[in-house]
Amino acid sequence: MKKVGEKVTILDFARYKEKGEKIVMITAYDALFARIFDDAGVESILVGDSLGQVVLGLPSTLGVTMEDMERHTGAAARGTGRAFLIADMPFLSFQTGPDDAIRNAGRLLQAGAEAVKLEGGRNMENVIRAIARCDIPVMGHVGLTPQSVHRMGGYRVQGRQEAQRQQLRDDARAVQEAGAFSVVLEGIPADLAGEITEELAIPTIGIGAGPRCDGQVLVMQDLLGLFDEFRPKFVKRFGELKQPVRDAVRKYADEVRRGKFPGKEHSF
Ligand code: KIV
Protein backbone atom coordinates (compact mmCIF):
# COMPACT_ATOMS: atom_id res chain seq x y z
CA MET A 1 0.00 0.00 0.00
CA LYS A 2 1.29 3.47 -0.90
CA LYS A 3 1.54 6.13 1.75
CA VAL A 4 -1.13 8.81 1.35
CA GLY A 5 0.39 11.67 -0.63
CA GLU A 6 2.72 9.50 -2.72
CA LYS A 7 1.80 9.75 -6.41
CA VAL A 8 0.44 6.57 -7.99
CA THR A 9 2.00 5.89 -11.38
CA ILE A 10 1.60 3.28 -14.09
CA LEU A 11 4.52 1.37 -12.51
CA ASP A 12 2.41 0.81 -9.40
CA PHE A 13 -0.23 -1.07 -11.37
CA ALA A 14 2.27 -3.87 -12.11
CA ARG A 15 3.50 -3.78 -8.48
CA TYR A 16 -0.03 -4.04 -7.07
CA LYS A 17 -0.63 -7.17 -9.15
CA GLU A 18 2.71 -8.69 -8.15
CA LYS A 19 2.00 -8.11 -4.45
CA GLY A 20 -1.68 -9.07 -4.64
CA GLU A 21 -2.80 -5.61 -3.50
CA LYS A 22 -6.23 -4.55 -4.76
CA ILE A 23 -6.49 -1.52 -7.04
CA VAL A 24 -9.38 0.81 -6.18
CA MET A 25 -10.79 2.89 -9.02
CA ILE A 26 -13.76 5.24 -9.13
CA THR A 27 -15.13 7.49 -11.83
CA ALA A 28 -15.12 11.29 -11.56
CA TYR A 29 -16.03 13.95 -14.08
CA ASP A 30 -15.12 17.23 -12.36
CA ALA A 31 -12.50 18.79 -10.10
CA LEU A 32 -14.69 18.86 -6.97
CA PHE A 33 -15.38 15.13 -6.77
CA ALA A 34 -11.95 14.16 -8.11
CA ARG A 35 -10.41 16.05 -5.17
CA ILE A 36 -12.68 14.29 -2.66
CA PHE A 37 -11.87 10.85 -4.09
CA ASP A 38 -8.17 11.67 -4.30
CA ASP A 39 -8.25 12.67 -0.61
CA ALA A 40 -10.04 9.39 0.18
CA GLY A 41 -6.95 7.59 -1.13
CA VAL A 42 -8.18 5.69 -4.21
CA GLU A 43 -5.42 4.44 -6.49
CA SER A 44 -7.04 5.58 -9.72
CA ILE A 45 -9.71 7.91 -11.06
CA LEU A 46 -11.44 7.20 -14.36
CA VAL A 47 -13.09 9.91 -16.40
CA GLY A 48 -15.49 7.39 -17.95
CA ASP A 49 -17.66 7.98 -20.96
CA SER A 50 -20.46 7.00 -18.55
CA LEU A 51 -20.32 10.82 -18.44
CA GLY A 52 -22.99 10.56 -21.16
CA GLN A 53 -25.62 9.04 -18.88
CA VAL A 54 -24.70 10.21 -15.39
CA VAL A 55 -23.73 13.83 -16.17
CA LEU A 56 -24.96 14.82 -19.64
CA GLY A 57 -28.34 13.05 -19.48
CA LEU A 58 -27.80 11.11 -22.71
CA PRO A 59 -29.45 7.70 -23.24
CA SER A 60 -26.12 5.91 -23.83
CA THR A 61 -22.39 6.58 -24.16
CA LEU A 62 -22.63 6.80 -27.95
CA GLY A 63 -23.29 10.55 -28.00
CA VAL A 64 -20.21 11.49 -25.96
CA THR A 65 -17.68 13.48 -28.00
CA MET A 66 -13.96 14.12 -27.77
CA GLU A 67 -14.74 17.69 -26.75
CA ASP A 68 -16.87 16.41 -23.86
CA MET A 69 -14.10 14.07 -22.73
CA GLU A 70 -11.40 16.75 -23.01
CA ARG A 71 -13.43 19.25 -20.99
CA HIS A 72 -14.24 16.79 -18.18
CA THR A 73 -10.76 15.19 -18.19
CA GLY A 74 -9.25 18.65 -17.73
CA ALA A 75 -11.61 19.37 -14.84
CA ALA A 76 -10.93 16.02 -13.11
CA ALA A 77 -7.18 16.45 -13.64
CA ARG A 78 -7.27 19.79 -11.82
CA GLY A 79 -8.77 18.03 -8.79
CA THR A 80 -6.46 15.01 -8.85
CA GLY A 81 -3.14 14.90 -7.06
CA ARG A 82 -2.14 11.40 -5.99
CA ALA A 83 -4.42 9.07 -7.97
CA PHE A 84 -3.56 7.82 -11.47
CA LEU A 85 -5.94 9.55 -13.88
CA ILE A 86 -7.35 7.62 -16.84
CA ALA A 87 -9.68 9.01 -19.53
CA ASP A 88 -12.06 7.02 -21.71
CA MET A 89 -11.79 7.27 -25.48
CA PRO A 90 -15.34 8.01 -26.69
CA PHE A 91 -17.20 6.30 -29.53
CA LEU A 92 -15.61 6.95 -32.96
CA SER A 93 -12.47 8.49 -31.49
CA PHE A 94 -10.44 5.29 -32.09
CA GLN A 95 -12.52 2.81 -34.13
CA THR A 96 -11.73 4.71 -37.36
CA GLY A 97 -8.08 3.64 -37.26
CA PRO A 98 -4.69 4.01 -35.57
CA ASP A 99 -3.99 7.55 -36.80
CA ASP A 100 -7.22 8.99 -35.39
CA ALA A 101 -6.72 6.91 -32.24
CA ILE A 102 -3.19 8.24 -31.62
CA ARG A 103 -4.26 11.84 -32.20
CA ASN A 104 -7.30 11.56 -29.92
CA ALA A 105 -5.42 9.68 -27.19
CA GLY A 106 -2.84 12.47 -27.32
CA ARG A 107 -5.57 15.09 -26.92
CA LEU A 108 -6.74 13.37 -23.72
CA LEU A 109 -3.18 13.35 -22.37
CA GLN A 110 -2.90 17.05 -23.23
CA ALA A 111 -6.13 17.59 -21.26
CA GLY A 112 -4.48 16.04 -18.20
CA ALA A 113 -5.00 12.25 -18.34
CA GLU A 114 -2.07 9.94 -17.62
CA ALA A 115 -3.53 7.06 -19.63
CA VAL A 116 -6.47 6.31 -21.90
CA LYS A 117 -8.97 3.45 -21.86
CA LEU A 118 -10.69 2.01 -24.90
CA GLU A 119 -13.27 -0.70 -25.50
CA GLY A 120 -12.54 -3.75 -27.62
CA GLY A 121 -10.42 -6.90 -27.77
CA ARG A 122 -8.87 -8.60 -30.80
CA ASN A 123 -10.71 -6.17 -33.10
CA MET A 124 -8.82 -3.24 -31.52
CA GLU A 125 -5.40 -4.89 -31.21
CA ASN A 126 -3.82 -2.72 -33.93
CA VAL A 127 -5.22 0.45 -32.39
CA ILE A 128 -3.97 -0.39 -28.88
CA ARG A 129 -0.54 -1.30 -30.30
CA ALA A 130 -0.33 1.98 -32.24
CA ILE A 131 -1.22 4.11 -29.21
CA ALA A 132 1.09 2.20 -26.86
CA ARG A 133 3.97 2.58 -29.35
CA CYS A 134 3.58 6.35 -28.97
CA ASP A 135 4.25 5.96 -25.22
CA ILE A 136 0.65 6.66 -24.35
CA PRO A 137 -0.42 4.15 -21.67
CA VAL A 138 -3.55 2.24 -22.71
CA MET A 139 -6.04 0.35 -20.60
CA GLY A 140 -8.21 -2.21 -22.41
CA HIS A 141 -11.90 -2.92 -21.73
CA VAL A 142 -13.49 -6.25 -22.68
CA GLY A 143 -16.70 -8.12 -21.94
CA LEU A 144 -19.79 -5.93 -21.72
CA THR A 145 -18.60 -2.92 -23.70
CA PRO A 146 -21.30 -0.21 -23.57
CA GLN A 147 -20.27 1.36 -26.90
CA SER A 148 -21.28 -1.99 -28.52
CA VAL A 149 -24.80 -1.88 -27.00
CA HIS A 150 -26.54 -2.36 -30.34
CA ARG A 151 -24.34 -5.30 -31.38
CA MET A 152 -24.92 -6.95 -27.98
CA GLY A 153 -28.71 -6.38 -28.15
CA GLY A 154 -28.65 -4.48 -24.85
CA TYR A 155 -26.48 -4.31 -21.74
CA ARG A 156 -26.14 -8.08 -21.23
CA VAL A 157 -23.67 -10.18 -19.30
CA GLN A 158 -21.16 -11.56 -21.80
CA GLY A 159 -19.40 -14.94 -21.80
CA ARG A 160 -22.14 -17.21 -20.52
CA GLN A 161 -21.60 -19.79 -23.31
CA GLU A 162 -18.34 -21.70 -23.71
CA ALA A 163 -17.64 -20.34 -27.22
CA GLN A 164 -18.03 -16.77 -25.97
CA ARG A 165 -15.89 -17.52 -22.91
CA GLN A 166 -13.04 -18.56 -25.20
CA GLN A 167 -13.49 -15.40 -27.28
CA LEU A 168 -13.27 -13.24 -24.16
CA ARG A 169 -10.11 -15.03 -22.99
CA ASP A 170 -8.65 -14.37 -26.47
CA ASP A 171 -9.75 -10.73 -26.32
CA ALA A 172 -8.10 -10.17 -22.94
CA ARG A 173 -4.89 -11.86 -24.10
CA ALA A 174 -4.88 -9.81 -27.31
CA VAL A 175 -5.21 -6.58 -25.35
CA GLN A 176 -2.23 -7.56 -23.19
CA GLU A 177 -0.14 -8.64 -26.23
CA ALA A 178 -0.89 -5.31 -27.91
CA GLY A 179 0.71 -3.46 -25.01
CA ALA A 180 -2.09 -2.46 -22.65
CA PHE A 181 -0.91 -1.96 -19.05
CA SER A 182 -4.23 -3.09 -17.54
CA VAL A 183 -7.69 -4.19 -18.64
CA VAL A 184 -11.24 -3.60 -17.40
CA LEU A 185 -13.40 -6.74 -17.33
CA GLU A 186 -17.04 -5.69 -17.37
CA GLY A 187 -20.18 -7.80 -17.05
CA ILE A 188 -18.74 -11.30 -17.28
CA PRO A 189 -19.15 -14.36 -15.00
CA ALA A 190 -16.98 -14.24 -11.88
CA ASP A 191 -15.25 -17.55 -12.59
CA LEU A 192 -14.25 -16.44 -16.10
CA ALA A 193 -12.91 -13.13 -14.74
CA GLY A 194 -10.93 -15.12 -12.17
CA GLU A 195 -9.41 -17.34 -14.86
CA ILE A 196 -8.49 -14.34 -17.03
CA THR A 197 -6.99 -12.57 -14.02
CA GLU A 198 -4.79 -15.59 -13.24
CA GLU A 199 -3.77 -15.97 -16.86
CA LEU A 200 -2.80 -12.34 -17.53
CA ALA A 201 0.38 -10.65 -16.38
CA ILE A 202 -1.33 -7.24 -16.41
CA PRO A 203 -3.85 -6.28 -13.69
CA THR A 204 -7.58 -6.72 -14.34
CA ILE A 205 -10.08 -4.18 -13.02
CA GLY A 206 -13.55 -5.62 -12.57
CA ILE A 207 -17.02 -4.15 -12.75
CA GLY A 208 -19.72 -6.78 -12.60
CA ALA A 209 -16.95 -9.38 -12.89
CA GLY A 210 -16.77 -10.80 -9.36
CA PRO A 211 -14.20 -10.61 -6.58
CA ARG A 212 -11.18 -12.28 -8.18
CA CYS A 213 -10.11 -9.31 -10.33
CA ASP A 214 -6.98 -7.38 -9.33
CA GLY A 215 -9.04 -4.26 -8.72
CA GLN A 216 -12.56 -2.85 -8.89
CA VAL A 217 -14.17 0.18 -10.48
CA LEU A 218 -17.59 1.70 -9.87
CA VAL A 219 -19.38 4.72 -11.28
CA MET A 220 -19.41 7.37 -8.52
CA GLN A 221 -23.13 8.17 -8.82
CA ASP A 222 -23.93 4.46 -8.39
CA LEU A 223 -21.83 3.90 -5.30
CA LEU A 224 -22.94 7.16 -3.70
CA GLY A 225 -26.64 6.45 -4.35
CA LEU A 226 -27.10 9.52 -6.56
CA PHE A 227 -28.25 7.76 -9.74
CA ASP A 228 -31.23 5.47 -9.44
CA GLU A 229 -32.71 5.31 -12.95
CA PHE A 230 -31.59 1.69 -12.99
CA ARG A 231 -29.56 -0.39 -10.60
CA PRO A 232 -27.48 -3.21 -12.04
CA LYS A 233 -26.93 -6.28 -9.83
CA PHE A 234 -23.20 -5.54 -9.48
CA VAL A 235 -23.73 -2.11 -7.94
CA LYS A 236 -23.38 -1.74 -4.19
CA ARG A 237 -24.42 1.61 -2.78
CA PHE A 238 -21.94 2.73 -0.14
CA GLY A 239 -23.99 5.87 0.48
CA GLU A 240 -27.55 7.10 -0.06
CA LEU A 241 -26.92 10.72 -1.00
CA LYS A 242 -29.86 11.46 -3.29
CA GLN A 243 -32.36 11.89 -0.46
CA PRO A 244 -30.19 14.19 1.73
CA VAL A 245 -29.39 16.35 -1.30
CA ARG A 246 -33.08 16.63 -2.20
CA ASP A 247 -33.98 17.35 1.45
CA ALA A 248 -31.38 20.13 1.69
CA VAL A 249 -32.67 21.80 -1.49
CA ARG A 250 -36.28 21.51 -0.28
CA LYS A 251 -35.30 23.17 3.02
CA TYR A 252 -33.54 25.97 1.13
CA ALA A 253 -36.59 26.51 -1.13
CA ASP A 254 -38.88 26.51 1.90
CA GLU A 255 -36.79 29.10 3.78
CA VAL A 256 -36.57 31.39 0.73
CA ARG A 257 -40.34 31.19 0.20
CA ARG A 258 -41.03 31.91 3.88
CA GLY A 259 -38.58 34.82 3.93
CA LYS A 260 -36.42 33.04 6.52
CA PHE A 261 -33.33 32.98 4.30
CA PRO A 262 -31.30 35.10 3.90
CA GLY A 263 -31.29 36.35 7.47
CA LYS A 264 -29.37 39.23 9.03
CA GLU A 265 -26.30 37.01 9.43
CA HIS A 266 -26.16 36.36 5.68
CA SER A 267 -26.64 40.01 4.72
CA PHE A 268 -24.19 42.95 4.33
O1 KIV B 1 -17.44 4.77 -18.60
C1 KIV B 1 -17.20 4.23 -17.52
O2 KIV B 1 -17.49 4.75 -16.44
C2 KIV B 1 -16.54 2.95 -17.56
C3 KIV B 1 -16.44 2.16 -16.30
C4 KIV B 1 -17.76 1.77 -15.80
C5 KIV B 1 -15.52 1.00 -16.42
O3 KIV B 1 -16.09 2.53 -18.58
GROMACS .gro file of N, CA and C in nm, residues 46-154:
model
  327
   46LEU      N    1  -1.111   0.737  -1.294
   46LEU     CA    2  -1.144   0.720  -1.436
   46LEU      C    3  -1.246   0.825  -1.477
   47VAL      N    4  -1.210   0.904  -1.579
   47VAL     CA    5  -1.309   0.991  -1.640
   47VAL      C    6  -1.376   0.904  -1.747
   48GLY      N    7  -1.484   0.836  -1.707
   48GLY     CA    8  -1.549   0.739  -1.795
   48GLY      C    9  -1.641   0.809  -1.893
   49ASP      N   10  -1.667   0.740  -2.005
   49ASP     CA   11  -1.766   0.798  -2.096
   49ASP      C   12  -1.908   0.769  -2.045
   50SER      N   13  -1.918   0.705  -1.928
   50SER     CA   14  -2.046   0.700  -1.855
   50SER      C   15  -2.092   0.843  -1.827
   51LEU      N   16  -2.000   0.939  -1.841
   51LEU     CA   17  -2.032   1.082  -1.844
   51LEU      C   18  -2.163   1.108  -1.919
   52GLY      N   19  -2.180   1.036  -2.032
   52GLY     CA   20  -2.299   1.056  -2.116
   52GLY      C   21  -2.426   1.041  -2.036
   53GLN      N   22  -2.438   0.928  -1.962
   53GLN     CA   23  -2.562   0.904  -1.888
   53GLN      C   24  -2.569   0.979  -1.756
   54VAL      N   25  -2.458   0.974  -1.677
   54VAL     CA   26  -2.470   1.021  -1.539
   54VAL      C   27  -2.449   1.172  -1.523
   55VAL      N   28  -2.393   1.238  -1.626
   55VAL     CA   29  -2.373   1.383  -1.617
   55VAL      C   30  -2.450   1.457  -1.727
   56LEU      N   31  -2.440   1.407  -1.851
   56LEU     CA   32  -2.496   1.482  -1.964
   56LEU      C   33  -2.642   1.447  -1.993
   57GLY      N   34  -2.693   1.342  -1.928
   57GLY     CA   35  -2.834   1.305  -1.948
   57GLY      C   36  -2.863   1.239  -2.081
   58LEU      N   37  -2.761   1.180  -2.143
   58LEU     CA   38  -2.780   1.111  -2.271
   58LEU      C   39  -2.831   0.968  -2.245
   59PRO      N   40  -2.893   0.905  -2.346
   59PRO     CA   41  -2.945   0.770  -2.324
   59PRO      C   42  -2.837   0.662  -2.325
   60SER      N   43  -2.720   0.691  -2.379
   60SER     CA   44  -2.612   0.591  -2.383
   60SER      C   45  -2.479   0.667  -2.392
   61THR      N   46  -2.370   0.592  -2.405
   61THR     CA   47  -2.239   0.658  -2.416
   61THR      C   48  -2.209   0.700  -2.560
   62LEU      N   49  -2.295   0.661  -2.653
   62LEU     CA   50  -2.263   0.680  -2.795
   62LEU      C   51  -2.258   0.827  -2.837
   63GLY      N   52  -2.326   0.913  -2.764
   63GLY     CA   53  -2.329   1.055  -2.800
   63GLY      C   54  -2.217   1.138  -2.739
   64VAL      N   55  -2.130   1.073  -2.662
   64VAL     CA   56  -2.021   1.149  -2.596
   64VAL      C   57  -1.912   1.180  -2.699
   65THR      N   58  -1.865   1.304  -2.699
   65THR     CA   59  -1.768   1.348  -2.800
   65THR      C   60  -1.630   1.366  -2.738
   66MET      N   61  -1.531   1.383  -2.825
   66MET     CA   62  -1.396   1.412  -2.777
   66MET      C   63  -1.394   1.542  -2.699
   67GLU      N   64  -1.472   1.640  -2.745
   67GLU     CA   65  -1.474   1.769  -2.675
   67GLU      C   66  -1.529   1.752  -2.534
   68ASP      N   67  -1.634   1.670  -2.520
   68ASP     CA   68  -1.687   1.641  -2.386
   68ASP      C   69  -1.578   1.580  -2.299
   69MET      N   70  -1.509   1.480  -2.354
   69MET     CA   71  -1.410   1.407  -2.273
   69MET      C   72  -1.291   1.497  -2.237
   70GLU      N   73  -1.252   1.584  -2.331
   70GLU     CA   74  -1.140   1.675  -2.301
   70GLU      C   75  -1.177   1.771  -2.189
   71ARG      N   76  -1.299   1.827  -2.198
   71ARG     CA   77  -1.343   1.925  -2.099
   71ARG      C   78  -1.348   1.862  -1.959
   72HIS      N   79  -1.407   1.742  -1.949
   72HIS     CA   80  -1.424   1.679  -1.818
   72HIS      C   81  -1.293   1.616  -1.769
   73THR      N   82  -1.207   1.571  -1.860
   73THR     CA   83  -1.076   1.519  -1.819
   73THR      C   84  -0.993   1.634  -1.759
   74GLY      N   85  -0.999   1.749  -1.824
   74GLY     CA   86  -0.925   1.865  -1.773
   74GLY      C   87  -0.972   1.902  -1.634
   75ALA      N   88  -1.104   1.901  -1.614
   75ALA     CA   89  -1.161   1.937  -1.484
   75ALA      C   90  -1.117   1.835  -1.378
   76ALA      N   91  -1.131   1.705  -1.409
   76ALA     CA   92  -1.093   1.602  -1.311
   76ALA      C   93  -0.943   1.609  -1.282
   77ALA      N   94  -0.865   1.638  -1.383
   77ALA     CA   95  -0.718   1.645  -1.364
   77ALA      C   96  -0.683   1.757  -1.266
   78ARG      N   97  -0.757   1.867  -1.272
   78ARG     CA   98  -0.727   1.979  -1.182
   78ARG      C   99  -0.763   1.947  -1.037
   79GLY      N  100  -0.844   1.843  -1.016
   79GLY     CA  101  -0.877   1.803  -0.879
   79GLY      C  102  -0.797   1.683  -0.830
   80THR      N  103  -0.717   1.625  -0.920
   80THR     CA  104  -0.646   1.501  -0.885
   80THR      C  105  -0.500   1.529  -0.854
   81GLY      N  106  -0.455   1.474  -0.742
   81GLY     CA  107  -0.314   1.490  -0.706
   81GLY      C  108  -0.241   1.358  -0.706
   82ARG      N  109  -0.286   1.266  -0.621
   82ARG     CA  110  -0.214   1.140  -0.599
   82ARG      C  111  -0.258   1.029  -0.694
   83ALA      N  112  -0.388   1.020  -0.721
   83ALA     CA  113  -0.442   0.907  -0.797
   83ALA      C  114  -0.395   0.912  -0.943
   84PHE      N  115  -0.392   0.793  -1.005
   84PHE     CA  116  -0.356   0.782  -1.147
   84PHE      C  117  -0.482   0.809  -1.229
   85LEU      N  118  -0.475   0.908  -1.318
   85LEU     CA  119  -0.594   0.955  -1.388
   85LEU      C  120  -0.603   0.898  -1.530
   86ILE      N  121  -0.713   0.828  -1.554
   86ILE     CA  122  -0.735   0.762  -1.684
   86ILE      C  123  -0.858   0.822  -1.749
   87ALA      N  124  -0.852   0.844  -1.882
   87ALA     CA  125  -0.968   0.901  -1.953
   87ALA      C  126  -1.015   0.802  -2.059
   88ASP      N  127  -1.147   0.789  -2.070
   88ASP     CA  128  -1.206   0.702  -2.171
   88ASP      C  129  -1.197   0.765  -2.309
   89MET      N  130  -1.170   0.681  -2.409
   89MET     CA  131  -1.179   0.727  -2.548
   89MET      C  132  -1.323   0.705  -2.594
   90PRO      N  133  -1.392   0.814  -2.635
   90PRO     CA  134  -1.534   0.801  -2.669
   90PRO      C  135  -1.554   0.733  -2.804
   91PHE      N  136  -1.679   0.695  -2.828
   91PHE     CA  137  -1.720   0.630  -2.953
   91PHE      C  138  -1.671   0.711  -3.074
   92LEU      N  139  -1.613   0.641  -3.169
   92LEU     CA  140  -1.561   0.695  -3.296
   92LEU      C  141  -1.433   0.776  -3.282
   93SER      N  142  -1.374   0.778  -3.163
   93SER     CA  143  -1.247   0.849  -3.149
   93SER      C  144  -1.129   0.757  -3.176
   94PHE      N  145  -1.154   0.624  -3.184
   94PHE     CA  146  -1.044   0.529  -3.209
   94PHE      C  147  -1.082   0.419  -3.307
   95GLN      N  148  -1.210   0.392  -3.326
   95GLN     CA  149  -1.252   0.281  -3.413
   95GLN      C  150  -1.218   0.308  -3.559
   96THR      N  151  -1.197   0.436  -3.595
   96THR     CA  152  -1.173   0.471  -3.736
   96THR      C  153  -1.029   0.446  -3.779
   97GLY      N  154  -0.944   0.401  -3.686
   97GLY     CA  155  -0.808   0.364  -3.726
   97GLY      C  156  -0.701   0.421  -3.635
   98PRO      N  157  -0.579   0.365  -3.647
   98PRO     CA  158  -0.469   0.401  -3.557
   98PRO      C  159  -0.433   0.549  -3.559
   99ASP      N  160  -0.439   0.613  -3.675
   99ASP     CA  161  -0.399   0.755  -3.680
   99ASP      C  162  -0.492   0.843  -3.598
  100ASP      N  163  -0.623   0.823  -3.619
  100ASP     CA  164  -0.722   0.899  -3.539
  100ASP      C  165  -0.704   0.865  -3.391
  101ALA      N  166  -0.682   0.736  -3.363
  101ALA     CA  167  -0.672   0.691  -3.224
  101ALA      C  168  -0.553   0.758  -3.153
  102ILE      N  169  -0.438   0.763  -3.222
  102ILE     CA  170  -0.319   0.824  -3.162
  102ILE      C  171  -0.345   0.973  -3.135
  103ARG      N  172  -0.402   1.039  -3.235
  103ARG     CA  173  -0.426   1.184  -3.220
  103ARG      C  174  -0.523   1.211  -3.104
  104ASN      N  175  -0.629   1.133  -3.096
  104ASN     CA  176  -0.730   1.156  -2.992
  104ASN      C  177  -0.680   1.115  -2.853
  105ALA      N  178  -0.601   1.007  -2.848
  105ALA     CA  179  -0.542   0.968  -2.719
  105ALA      C  180  -0.449   1.080  -2.672
  106GLY      N  181  -0.375   1.136  -2.765
  106GLY     CA  182  -0.284   1.247  -2.732
  106GLY      C  183  -0.361   1.367  -2.679
  107ARG      N  184  -0.475   1.395  -2.739
  107ARG     CA  185  -0.557   1.509  -2.692
  107ARG      C  186  -0.600   1.488  -2.547
  108LEU      N  187  -0.632   1.363  -2.510
  108LEU     CA  188  -0.674   1.337  -2.372
  108LEU      C  189  -0.557   1.351  -2.276
  109LEU      N  190  -0.436   1.314  -2.323
  109LEU     CA  191  -0.318   1.335  -2.237
  109LEU      C  192  -0.291   1.485  -2.222
  110GLN      N  193  -0.310   1.559  -2.331
  110GLN     CA  194  -0.290   1.705  -2.323
  110GLN      C  195  -0.392   1.769  -2.230
  111ALA      N  196  -0.510   1.706  -2.218
  111ALA     CA  197  -0.613   1.759  -2.126
  111ALA      C  198  -0.581   1.727  -1.980
  112GLY      N  199  -0.487   1.633  -1.958
  112GLY     CA  200  -0.448   1.604  -1.820
  112GLY      C  201  -0.450   1.458  -1.779
  113ALA      N  202  -0.498   1.368  -1.869
  113ALA     CA  203  -0.500   1.225  -1.834
  113ALA      C  204  -0.357   1.171  -1.836
  114GLU      N  205  -0.338   1.061  -1.761
  114GLU     CA  206  -0.207   0.994  -1.762
  114GLU      C  207  -0.213   0.865  -1.844
  115ALA      N  208  -0.333   0.824  -1.880
  115ALA     CA  209  -0.353   0.706  -1.963
  115ALA      C  210  -0.492   0.716  -2.025
  116VAL      N  211  -0.514   0.636  -2.129
  116VAL     CA  212  -0.647   0.631  -2.190
  116VAL      C  213  -0.701   0.489  -2.179
  117LYS      N  214  -0.833   0.477  -2.185
  117LYS     CA  215  -0.897   0.345  -2.186
  117LYS      C  216  -0.983   0.336  -2.311
  118LEU      N  217  -0.981   0.220  -2.375
  118LEU     CA  218  -1.069   0.201  -2.490
  118LEU      C  219  -1.130   0.062  -2.491
  119GLU      N  220  -1.252   0.056  -2.548
  119GLU     CA  221  -1.327  -0.070  -2.550
  119GLU      C  222  -1.290  -0.153  -2.672
  120GLY      N  223  -1.279  -0.285  -2.650
  120GLY     CA  224  -1.254  -0.375  -2.762
  120GLY      C  225  -1.143  -0.473  -2.729
  121GLY      N  226  -1.143  -0.586  -2.800
  121GLY     CA  227  -1.042  -0.690  -2.777
  121GLY      C  228  -0.958  -0.709  -2.901
  122ARG      N  229  -0.968  -0.831  -2.961
  122ARG     CA  230  -0.887  -0.860  -3.080
  122ARG      C  231  -0.913  -0.760  -3.191
  123ASN      N  232  -1.037  -0.711  -3.202
  123ASN     CA  233  -1.071  -0.617  -3.310
  123ASN      C  234  -1.001  -0.482  -3.294
  124MET      N  235  -0.947  -0.453  -3.176
  124MET     CA  236  -0.882  -0.324  -3.152
  124MET      C  237  -0.732  -0.340  -3.123
  125GLU      N  238  -0.681  -0.460  -3.150
  125GLU     CA  239  -0.540  -0.489  -3.121
  125GLU      C  240  -0.446  -0.389  -3.189
  126ASN      N  241  -0.472  -0.363  -3.318
  126ASN     CA  242  -0.382  -0.272  -3.393
  126ASN      C  243  -0.387  -0.130  -3.338
  127VAL      N  244  -0.505  -0.091  -3.292
  127VAL     CA  245  -0.522   0.045  -3.239
  127VAL      C  246  -0.448   0.057  -3.104
  128ILE      N  247  -0.465  -0.043  -3.018
  128ILE     CA  248  -0.397  -0.039  -2.888
  128ILE      C  249  -0.246  -0.037  -2.910
  129ARG      N  250  -0.199  -0.123  -3.004
  129ARG     CA  251  -0.054  -0.130  -3.030
  129ARG      C  252  -0.002   0.006  -3.078
  130ALA      N  253  -0.077   0.069  -3.167
  130ALA     CA  254  -0.033   0.198  -3.224
  130ALA      C  255  -0.024   0.304  -3.114
  131ILE      N  256  -0.121   0.309  -3.027
  131ILE     CA  257  -0.122   0.411  -2.921
  131ILE      C  258  -0.007   0.383  -2.822
  132ALA      N  259   0.006   0.256  -2.784
  132ALA     CA  260   0.109   0.220  -2.686
  132ALA      C  261   0.248   0.249  -2.741
  133ARG      N  262   0.266   0.231  -2.872
  133ARG     CA  263   0.397   0.258  -2.935
  133ARG      C  264   0.433   0.406  -2.929
  134CYS      N  265   0.332   0.491  -2.911
  134CYS     CA  266   0.358   0.635  -2.897
  134CYS      C  267   0.379   0.673  -2.751
  135ASP      N  268   0.402   0.572  -2.666
  135ASP     CA  269   0.425   0.596  -2.522
  135ASP      C  270   0.305   0.656  -2.451
  136ILE      N  271   0.188   0.625  -2.505
  136ILE     CA  272   0.065   0.666  -2.435
  136ILE      C  273   0.010   0.540  -2.368
  137PRO      N  274   0.009   0.535  -2.234
  137PRO     CA  275  -0.042   0.415  -2.167
  137PRO      C  276  -0.189   0.389  -2.200
  138VAL      N  277  -0.218   0.263  -2.232
  138VAL     CA  278  -0.355   0.224  -2.271
  138VAL      C  279  -0.408   0.117  -2.177
  139MET      N  280  -0.532   0.138  -2.135
  139MET     CA  281  -0.604   0.035  -2.060
  139MET      C  282  -0.708  -0.024  -2.154
  140GLY      N  283  -0.720  -0.158  -2.158
  140GLY     CA  284  -0.821  -0.221  -2.241
  140GLY      C  285  -0.954  -0.231  -2.166
  141HIS      N  286  -1.057  -0.278  -2.234
  141HIS     CA  287  -1.190  -0.292  -2.173
  141HIS      C  288  -1.263  -0.398  -2.254
  142VAL      N  289  -1.284  -0.516  -2.195
  142VAL     CA  290  -1.349  -0.625  -2.268
  142VAL      C  291  -1.468  -0.680  -2.188
  143GLY      N  292  -1.550  -0.757  -2.257
  143GLY     CA  293  -1.670  -0.812  -2.194
  143GLY      C  294  -1.791  -0.732  -2.238
  144LEU      N  295  -1.866  -0.680  -2.140
  144LEU     CA  296  -1.979  -0.593  -2.172
  144LEU      C  297  -1.921  -0.454  -2.202
  145THR      N  298  -1.917  -0.421  -2.329
  145THR     CA  299  -1.860  -0.292  -2.370
  145THR      C  300  -1.975  -0.202  -2.414
  146PRO      N  301  -2.008  -0.100  -2.332
  146PRO     CA  302  -2.130  -0.021  -2.357
  146PRO      C  303  -2.136   0.045  -2.495
  147GLN      N  304  -2.021   0.075  -2.557
  147GLN     CA  305  -2.027   0.136  -2.690
  147GLN      C  306  -2.077   0.035  -2.795
  148SER      N  307  -2.080  -0.095  -2.759
  148SER     CA  308  -2.128  -0.199  -2.852
  148SER      C  309  -2.272  -0.240  -2.817
  149VAL      N  310  -2.346  -0.152  -2.751
  149VAL     CA  311  -2.480  -0.188  -2.700
  149VAL      C  312  -2.571  -0.245  -2.810
  150HIS      N  313  -2.563  -0.189  -2.929
  150HIS     CA  314  -2.654  -0.236  -3.034
  150HIS      C  315  -2.611  -0.372  -3.089
  151ARG      N  316  -2.481  -0.397  -3.095
  151ARG     CA  317  -2.434  -0.530  -3.138
  151ARG      C  318  -2.471  -0.636  -3.034
  152MET      N  319  -2.464  -0.599  -2.905
  152MET     CA  320  -2.492  -0.695  -2.798
  152MET      C  321  -2.643  -0.716  -2.776
  153GLY      N  322  -2.726  -0.628  -2.836
  153GLY     CA  323  -2.871  -0.638  -2.815
  153GLY      C  324  -2.911  -0.593  -2.675
  154GLY      N  325  -2.836  -0.499  -2.620
  154GLY     CA  326  -2.865  -0.448  -2.485
  154GLY      C  327  -2.744  -0.467  -2.394
   0.00000   0.00000   0.00000
